[in-house]
Short mmCIF file of C-alpha atoms in Angstrom, two decimals:
data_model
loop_
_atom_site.label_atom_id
_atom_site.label_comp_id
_atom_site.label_asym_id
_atom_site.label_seq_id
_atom_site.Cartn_x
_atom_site.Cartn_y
_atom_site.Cartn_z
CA UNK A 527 -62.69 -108.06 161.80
CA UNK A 528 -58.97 -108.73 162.37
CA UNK A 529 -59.42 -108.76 166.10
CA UNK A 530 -62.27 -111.43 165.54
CA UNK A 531 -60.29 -113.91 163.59
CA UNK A 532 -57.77 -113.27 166.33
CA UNK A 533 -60.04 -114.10 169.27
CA UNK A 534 -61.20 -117.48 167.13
CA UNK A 535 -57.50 -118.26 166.77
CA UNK A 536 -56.92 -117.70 170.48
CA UNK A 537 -59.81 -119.30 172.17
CA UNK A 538 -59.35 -122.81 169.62
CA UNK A 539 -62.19 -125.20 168.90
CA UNK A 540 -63.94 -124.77 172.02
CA UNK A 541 -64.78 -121.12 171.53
CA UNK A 542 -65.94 -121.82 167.68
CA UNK A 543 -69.36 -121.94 168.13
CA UNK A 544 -69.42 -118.49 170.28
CA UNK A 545 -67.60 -116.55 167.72
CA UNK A 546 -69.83 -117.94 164.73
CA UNK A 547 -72.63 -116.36 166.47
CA UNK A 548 -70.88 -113.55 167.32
CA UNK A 549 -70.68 -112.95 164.10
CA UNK A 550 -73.88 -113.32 162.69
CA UNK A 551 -75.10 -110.07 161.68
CA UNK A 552 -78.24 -109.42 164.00
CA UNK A 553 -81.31 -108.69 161.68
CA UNK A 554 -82.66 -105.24 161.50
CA UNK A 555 -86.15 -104.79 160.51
CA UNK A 556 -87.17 -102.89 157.36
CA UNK A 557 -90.20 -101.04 158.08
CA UNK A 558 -92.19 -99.69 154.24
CA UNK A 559 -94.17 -96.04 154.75
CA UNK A 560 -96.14 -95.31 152.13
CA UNK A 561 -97.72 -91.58 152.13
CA UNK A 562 -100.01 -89.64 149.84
CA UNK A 563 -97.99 -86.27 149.22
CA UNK A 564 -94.44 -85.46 148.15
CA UNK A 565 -92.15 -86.17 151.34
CA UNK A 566 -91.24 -82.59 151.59
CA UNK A 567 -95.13 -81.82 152.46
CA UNK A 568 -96.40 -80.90 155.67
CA UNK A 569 -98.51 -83.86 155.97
CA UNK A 570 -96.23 -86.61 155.18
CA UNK A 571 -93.51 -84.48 157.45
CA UNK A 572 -95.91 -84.78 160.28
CA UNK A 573 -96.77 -88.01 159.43
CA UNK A 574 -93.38 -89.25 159.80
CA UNK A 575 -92.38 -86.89 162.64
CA UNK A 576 -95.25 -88.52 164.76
CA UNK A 577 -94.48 -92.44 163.42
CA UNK A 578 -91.08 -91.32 164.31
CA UNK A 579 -91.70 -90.25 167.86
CA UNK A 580 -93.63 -93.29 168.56
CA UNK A 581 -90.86 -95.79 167.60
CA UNK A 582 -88.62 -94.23 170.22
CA UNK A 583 -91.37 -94.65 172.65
CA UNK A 584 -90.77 -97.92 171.77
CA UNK A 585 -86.97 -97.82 171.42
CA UNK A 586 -86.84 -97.95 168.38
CA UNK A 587 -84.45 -95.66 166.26
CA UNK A 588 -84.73 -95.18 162.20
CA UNK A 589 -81.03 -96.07 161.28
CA UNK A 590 -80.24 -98.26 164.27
CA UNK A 591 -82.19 -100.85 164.97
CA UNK A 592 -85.03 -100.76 162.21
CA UNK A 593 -85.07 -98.78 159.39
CA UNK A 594 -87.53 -97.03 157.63
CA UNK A 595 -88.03 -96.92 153.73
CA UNK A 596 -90.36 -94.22 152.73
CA UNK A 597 -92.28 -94.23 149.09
CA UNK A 598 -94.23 -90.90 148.11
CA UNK A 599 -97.06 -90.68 145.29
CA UNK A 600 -96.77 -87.31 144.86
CA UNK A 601 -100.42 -86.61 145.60
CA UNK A 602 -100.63 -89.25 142.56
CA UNK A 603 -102.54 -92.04 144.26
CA UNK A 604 -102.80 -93.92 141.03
CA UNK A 605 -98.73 -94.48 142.41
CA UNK A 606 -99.57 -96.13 145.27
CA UNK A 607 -99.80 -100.06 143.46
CA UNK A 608 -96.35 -99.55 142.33
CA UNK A 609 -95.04 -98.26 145.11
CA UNK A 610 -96.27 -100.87 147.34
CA UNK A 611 -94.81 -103.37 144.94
CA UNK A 612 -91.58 -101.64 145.17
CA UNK A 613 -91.55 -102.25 148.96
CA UNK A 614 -92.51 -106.08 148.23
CA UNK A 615 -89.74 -106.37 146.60
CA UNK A 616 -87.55 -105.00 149.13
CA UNK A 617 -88.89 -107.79 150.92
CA UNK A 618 -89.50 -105.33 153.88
CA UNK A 619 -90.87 -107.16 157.39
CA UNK A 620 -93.74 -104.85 157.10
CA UNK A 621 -95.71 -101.88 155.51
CA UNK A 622 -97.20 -98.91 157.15
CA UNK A 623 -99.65 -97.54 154.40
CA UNK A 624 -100.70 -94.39 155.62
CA UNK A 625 -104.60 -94.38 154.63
CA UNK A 626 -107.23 -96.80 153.25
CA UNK A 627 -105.75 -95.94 149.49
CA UNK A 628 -102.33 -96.89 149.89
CA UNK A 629 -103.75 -99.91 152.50
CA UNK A 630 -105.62 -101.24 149.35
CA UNK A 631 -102.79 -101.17 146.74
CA UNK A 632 -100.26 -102.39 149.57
CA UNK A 633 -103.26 -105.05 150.10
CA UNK A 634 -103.10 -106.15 146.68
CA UNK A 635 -99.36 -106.23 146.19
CA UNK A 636 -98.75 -108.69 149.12
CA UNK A 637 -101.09 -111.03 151.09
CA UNK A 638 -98.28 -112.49 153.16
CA UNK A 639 -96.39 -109.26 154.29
CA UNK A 640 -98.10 -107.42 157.40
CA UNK A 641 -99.64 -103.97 156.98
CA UNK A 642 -100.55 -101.55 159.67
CA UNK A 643 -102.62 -98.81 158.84
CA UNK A 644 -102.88 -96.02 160.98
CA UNK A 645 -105.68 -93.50 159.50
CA UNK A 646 -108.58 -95.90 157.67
CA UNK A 647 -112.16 -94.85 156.93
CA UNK A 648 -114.39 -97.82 157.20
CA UNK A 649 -111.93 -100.69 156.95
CA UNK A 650 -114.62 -103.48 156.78
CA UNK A 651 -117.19 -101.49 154.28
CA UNK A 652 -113.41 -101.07 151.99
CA UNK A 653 -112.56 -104.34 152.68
CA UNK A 654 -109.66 -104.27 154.40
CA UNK A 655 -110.73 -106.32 157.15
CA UNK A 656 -113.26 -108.90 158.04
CA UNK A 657 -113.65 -107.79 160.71
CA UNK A 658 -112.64 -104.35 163.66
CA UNK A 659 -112.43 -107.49 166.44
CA UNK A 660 -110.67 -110.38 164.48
CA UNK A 661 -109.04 -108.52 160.84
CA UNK A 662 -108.31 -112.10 159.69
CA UNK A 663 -105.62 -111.25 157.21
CA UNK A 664 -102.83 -109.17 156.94
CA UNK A 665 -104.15 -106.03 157.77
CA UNK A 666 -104.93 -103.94 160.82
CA UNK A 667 -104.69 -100.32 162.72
CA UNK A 668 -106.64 -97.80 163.44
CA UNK A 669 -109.87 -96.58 162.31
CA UNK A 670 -110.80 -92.31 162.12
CA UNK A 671 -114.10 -93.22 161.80
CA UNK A 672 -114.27 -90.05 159.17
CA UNK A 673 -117.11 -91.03 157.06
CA UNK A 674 -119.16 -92.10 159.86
CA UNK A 675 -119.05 -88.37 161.18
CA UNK A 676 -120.13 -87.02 158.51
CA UNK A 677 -123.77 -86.50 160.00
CA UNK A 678 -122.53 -85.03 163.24
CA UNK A 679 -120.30 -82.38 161.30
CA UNK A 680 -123.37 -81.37 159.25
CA UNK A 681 -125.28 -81.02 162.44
CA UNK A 682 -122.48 -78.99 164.09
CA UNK A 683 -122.05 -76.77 160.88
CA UNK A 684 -126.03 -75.94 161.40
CA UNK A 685 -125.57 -75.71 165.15
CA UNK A 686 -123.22 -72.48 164.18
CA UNK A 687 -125.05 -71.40 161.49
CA UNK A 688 -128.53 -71.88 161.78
CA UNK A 689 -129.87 -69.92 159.10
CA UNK A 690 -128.33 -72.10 156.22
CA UNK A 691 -130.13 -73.76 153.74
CA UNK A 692 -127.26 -74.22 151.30
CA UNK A 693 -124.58 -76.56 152.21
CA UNK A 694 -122.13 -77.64 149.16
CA UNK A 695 -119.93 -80.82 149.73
CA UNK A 696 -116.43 -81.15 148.63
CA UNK A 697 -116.26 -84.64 148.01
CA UNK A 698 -113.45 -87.56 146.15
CA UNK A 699 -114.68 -90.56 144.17
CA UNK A 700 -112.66 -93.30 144.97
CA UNK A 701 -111.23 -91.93 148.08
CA UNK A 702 -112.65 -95.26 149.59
CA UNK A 703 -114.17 -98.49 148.26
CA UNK A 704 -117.69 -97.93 146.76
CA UNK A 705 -119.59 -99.50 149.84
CA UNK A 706 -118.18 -96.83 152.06
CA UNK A 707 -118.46 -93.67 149.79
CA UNK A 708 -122.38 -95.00 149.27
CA UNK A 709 -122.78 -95.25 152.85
CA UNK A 710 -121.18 -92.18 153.56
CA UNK A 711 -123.20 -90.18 151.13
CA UNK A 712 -126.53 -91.70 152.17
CA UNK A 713 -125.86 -90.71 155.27
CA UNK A 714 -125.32 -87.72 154.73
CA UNK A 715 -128.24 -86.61 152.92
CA UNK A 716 -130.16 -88.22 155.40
CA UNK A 717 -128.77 -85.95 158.03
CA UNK A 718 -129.32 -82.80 155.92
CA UNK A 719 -132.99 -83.93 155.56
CA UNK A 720 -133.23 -83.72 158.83
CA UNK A 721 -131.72 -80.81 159.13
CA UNK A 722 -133.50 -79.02 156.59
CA UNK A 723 -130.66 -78.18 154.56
CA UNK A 724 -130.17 -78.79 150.79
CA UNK A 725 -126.59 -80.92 150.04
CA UNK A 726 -124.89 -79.58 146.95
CA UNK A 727 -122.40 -82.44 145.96
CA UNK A 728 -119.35 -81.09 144.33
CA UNK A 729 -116.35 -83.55 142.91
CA UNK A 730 -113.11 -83.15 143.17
CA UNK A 731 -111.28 -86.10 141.19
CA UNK A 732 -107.38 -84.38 141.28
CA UNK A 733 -105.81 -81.19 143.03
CA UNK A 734 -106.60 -79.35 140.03
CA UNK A 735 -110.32 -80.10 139.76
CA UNK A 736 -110.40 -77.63 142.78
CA UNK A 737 -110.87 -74.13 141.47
CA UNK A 738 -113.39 -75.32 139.13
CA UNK A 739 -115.00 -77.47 141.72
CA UNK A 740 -115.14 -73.37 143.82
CA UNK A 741 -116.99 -72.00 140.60
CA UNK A 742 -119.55 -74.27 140.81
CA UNK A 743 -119.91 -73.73 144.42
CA UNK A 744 -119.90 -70.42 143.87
CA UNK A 745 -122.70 -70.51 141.19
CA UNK A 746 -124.95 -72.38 143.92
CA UNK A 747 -124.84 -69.67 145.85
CA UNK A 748 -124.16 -72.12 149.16
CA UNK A 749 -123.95 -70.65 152.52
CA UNK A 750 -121.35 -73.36 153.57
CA UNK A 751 -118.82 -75.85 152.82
CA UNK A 752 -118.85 -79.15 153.95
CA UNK A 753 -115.47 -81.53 153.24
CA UNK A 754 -115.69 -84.70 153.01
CA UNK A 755 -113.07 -87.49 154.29
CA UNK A 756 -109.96 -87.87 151.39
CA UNK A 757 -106.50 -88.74 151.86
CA UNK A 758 -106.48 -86.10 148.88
CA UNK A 759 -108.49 -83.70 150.04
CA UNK A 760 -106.68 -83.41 153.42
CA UNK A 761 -103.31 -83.22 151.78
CA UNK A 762 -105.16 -79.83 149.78
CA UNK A 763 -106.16 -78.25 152.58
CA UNK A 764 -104.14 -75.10 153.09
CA UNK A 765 -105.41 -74.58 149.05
CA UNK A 766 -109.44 -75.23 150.23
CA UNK A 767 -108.96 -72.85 153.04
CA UNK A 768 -107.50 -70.23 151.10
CA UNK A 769 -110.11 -70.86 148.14
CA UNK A 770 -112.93 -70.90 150.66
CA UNK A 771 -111.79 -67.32 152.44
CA UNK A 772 -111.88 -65.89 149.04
CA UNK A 773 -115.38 -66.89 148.58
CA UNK A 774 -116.44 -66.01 151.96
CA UNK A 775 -117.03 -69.85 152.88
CA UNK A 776 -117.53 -70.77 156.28
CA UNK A 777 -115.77 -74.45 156.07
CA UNK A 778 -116.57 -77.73 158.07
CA UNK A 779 -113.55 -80.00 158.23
CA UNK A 780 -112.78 -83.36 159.12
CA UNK A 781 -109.65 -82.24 161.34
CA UNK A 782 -108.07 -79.34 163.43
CA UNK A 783 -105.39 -78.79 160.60
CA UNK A 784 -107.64 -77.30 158.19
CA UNK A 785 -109.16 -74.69 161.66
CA UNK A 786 -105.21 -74.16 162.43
CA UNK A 787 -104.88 -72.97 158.78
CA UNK A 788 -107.35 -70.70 158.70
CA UNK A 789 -110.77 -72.98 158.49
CA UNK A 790 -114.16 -72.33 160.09
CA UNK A 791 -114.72 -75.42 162.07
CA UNK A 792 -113.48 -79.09 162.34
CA UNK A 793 -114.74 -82.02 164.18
CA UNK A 794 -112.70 -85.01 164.35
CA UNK A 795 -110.17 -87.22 165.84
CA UNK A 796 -106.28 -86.85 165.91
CA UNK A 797 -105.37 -87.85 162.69
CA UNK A 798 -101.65 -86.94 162.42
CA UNK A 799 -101.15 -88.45 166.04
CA UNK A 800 -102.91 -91.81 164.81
CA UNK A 801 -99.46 -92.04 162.65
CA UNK A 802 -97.76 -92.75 166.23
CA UNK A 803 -100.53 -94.71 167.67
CA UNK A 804 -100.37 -97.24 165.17
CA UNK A 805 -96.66 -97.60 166.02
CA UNK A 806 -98.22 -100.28 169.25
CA UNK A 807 -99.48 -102.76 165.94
CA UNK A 808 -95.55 -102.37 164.98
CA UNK A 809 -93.78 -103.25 167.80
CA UNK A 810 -96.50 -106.37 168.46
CA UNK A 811 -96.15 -107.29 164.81
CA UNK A 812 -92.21 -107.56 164.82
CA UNK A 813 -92.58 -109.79 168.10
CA UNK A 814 -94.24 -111.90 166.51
CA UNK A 815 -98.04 -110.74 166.59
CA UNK A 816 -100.51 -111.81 163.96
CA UNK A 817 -102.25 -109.11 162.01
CA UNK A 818 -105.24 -111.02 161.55
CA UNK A 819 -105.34 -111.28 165.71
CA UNK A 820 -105.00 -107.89 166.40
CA UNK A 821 -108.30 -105.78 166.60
CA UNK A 822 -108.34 -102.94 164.62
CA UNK A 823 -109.05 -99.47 166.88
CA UNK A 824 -111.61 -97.05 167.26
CA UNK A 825 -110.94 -93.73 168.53
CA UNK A 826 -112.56 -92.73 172.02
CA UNK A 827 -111.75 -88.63 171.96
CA UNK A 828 -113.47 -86.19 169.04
CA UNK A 829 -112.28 -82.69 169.14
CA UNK A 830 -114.57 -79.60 168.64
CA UNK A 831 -111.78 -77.04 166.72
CA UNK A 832 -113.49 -73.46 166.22
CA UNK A 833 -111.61 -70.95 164.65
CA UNK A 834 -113.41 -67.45 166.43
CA UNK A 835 -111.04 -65.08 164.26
CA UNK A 836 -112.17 -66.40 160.93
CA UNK A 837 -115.88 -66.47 162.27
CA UNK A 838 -115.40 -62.79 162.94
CA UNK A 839 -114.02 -62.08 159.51
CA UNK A 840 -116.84 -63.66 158.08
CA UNK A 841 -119.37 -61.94 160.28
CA UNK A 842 -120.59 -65.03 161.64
CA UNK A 843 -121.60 -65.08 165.82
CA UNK A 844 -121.12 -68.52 167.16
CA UNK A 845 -124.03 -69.87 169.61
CA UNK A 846 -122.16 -69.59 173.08
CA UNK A 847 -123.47 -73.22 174.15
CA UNK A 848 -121.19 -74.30 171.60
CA UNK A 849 -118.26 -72.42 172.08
CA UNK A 850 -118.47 -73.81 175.25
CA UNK A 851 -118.29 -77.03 174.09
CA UNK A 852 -115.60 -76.54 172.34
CA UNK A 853 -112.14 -78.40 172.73
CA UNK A 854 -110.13 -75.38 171.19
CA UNK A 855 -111.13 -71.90 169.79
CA UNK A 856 -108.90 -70.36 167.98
CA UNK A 857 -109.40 -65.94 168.49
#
């Protein structure tokens, strides 16, 4: 600072003008990053490891030149409206809220502020957007397209299993807006139709709702486990894979974490990598981008995960044709 004033001194009136700008603090942008779990759990650590990784693709560097304030519910999603308002009032230059739960409360907290969202369900059917091609508010990202799958994991889960009849569904009220978990539940009981398989609906409101939402899977005597799309759910799943080896479940997941962990099968896109995908809306945004202007995206690439050493602990023998088709087995 001394050698500053110094300069101003040196250089007289004429230089003025340079040094006042020199000295105008350049403005670093505050980024919000709202996640479901505690930030010491694996998910919200891979969450921000992979939003982390795509800022410096971008050159950007937490610390430096933007930083980063992270909230946590705690697996308390009831937290998210106050935590969102929290970040309002921090007047960040933008919020990343992590999935269509925290987009909703962040939505309601601010209609002015942008908000990317990297890992939404069915952003129109929730609301979110008007639109996938023109958002027209303050809200966009990317789209999972999780409850839409639902049918084609049902009809993979039977591909590998073709004997079942008895498919229970781990399932979350509320984990979306009530158009999309409608939907997503008609749909699937279409699908089992189909399929001849009966669709035992089992509700899991809070972590702890899941051993006795087990019991009552157990007492249907189900031949399978279906899991639906949660924020909630996903954040539980090392706890439903363990629960669902000790009832001799094979499991159908929404992504390869739960296979990784132990699962039966998962069929989905990258949902932890979608956290540094959506890191593109960022960088646009804080140029100057519109939210409202920028299409929300749809992922191209759905992964097959089998996990072969669990299927052989359960005594189950996997079609070929679709181990073939599968984009990782797991032995």
């Amino acid at each position: 600072m001394k050698r500053r004033k110094a300069l101003g001194v040196i250089g007289g009136a004429a230089a003025w003008p340079l040094t006042v700008l020199a000295q105008q603090p350049k403005h670093v942008p505050r980024i919000g990053f709202l996640v479901t779990g505690s930030i010491e759990s694996p998910e919200a650590r891979a969450s921000l490891k992979a939003f982390g990784r795509g800022l410096r693709e971008y050159g950007y560097i937490d610390g430096q030149n933007v930083l980063v304030e992270v909230r946590a519910a705690d697996l308390k999603v009831e937290q998210f409206p106050a935590l969102a308002s929290e970040l309002v009032r921090l007047n960040v230059d933008l919020i990343v809220a992590s999935n269509s739960l925290a987009a909703r409360a962040a939505q309601q907290a601010t209609t002015t502020i942008p908000i990317v969202v990297p890992v939404m369900g069915d952003p129109v059917g929730d609301g979110l957007v008007a639109s996938l091609a023109r958002p027209g508010g303050n809200i966009t990202g990317l789209t999972f397209l999780g409850p839409q799958l639902v049918p084609k994991r049902l009809a993979l889960l039977k591909e590998a299993l073709p004997t079942i009849s008895q498919v229970a569904a781990l399932w979350h009220p509320g984990a979306y807006g009530e158009r999309t978990m409608n939907d997503m539940m008609n749909e699937a009981e279409a699908a089992a139709l189909a399929l001849g398989v009966h669709l035992r609906l089992v509700a899991v409101r809070v972590p702890d709702d899941l051993d006795r939402a087990f019991s009552k899977v157990a007492e249907q005597r189900a031949d399978a486990l279906l899991i639906f799309p949660s924020p909630m759910l996903f954040n539980q799943r090392k706890r439903i894979v363990d629960l669902a080896a000790e009832n001799r479940l094979p499991l159908m997941a929404m992504g390869k974490e739960f296979v990784q962990l132990g699962g039966f099968m998962s069929y989905g896109a990258d949902i932890t990598d979608f956290n540094r995908l959506c890191v593109a809306y960022v960088d646009k945004i804080l140029k100057g981008a519109k939210p409202a202007e920028l299409p929300v995206e749809q992922p191209t690439n759905f992964a097959l995960f089998i996990n072969l050493k669990t299927a052989k602990t359960l005594g189950v023998e996997i079609p070929p044709s679709l181990l073939a088709r599968a984009d990782e087995v797991i032995e």
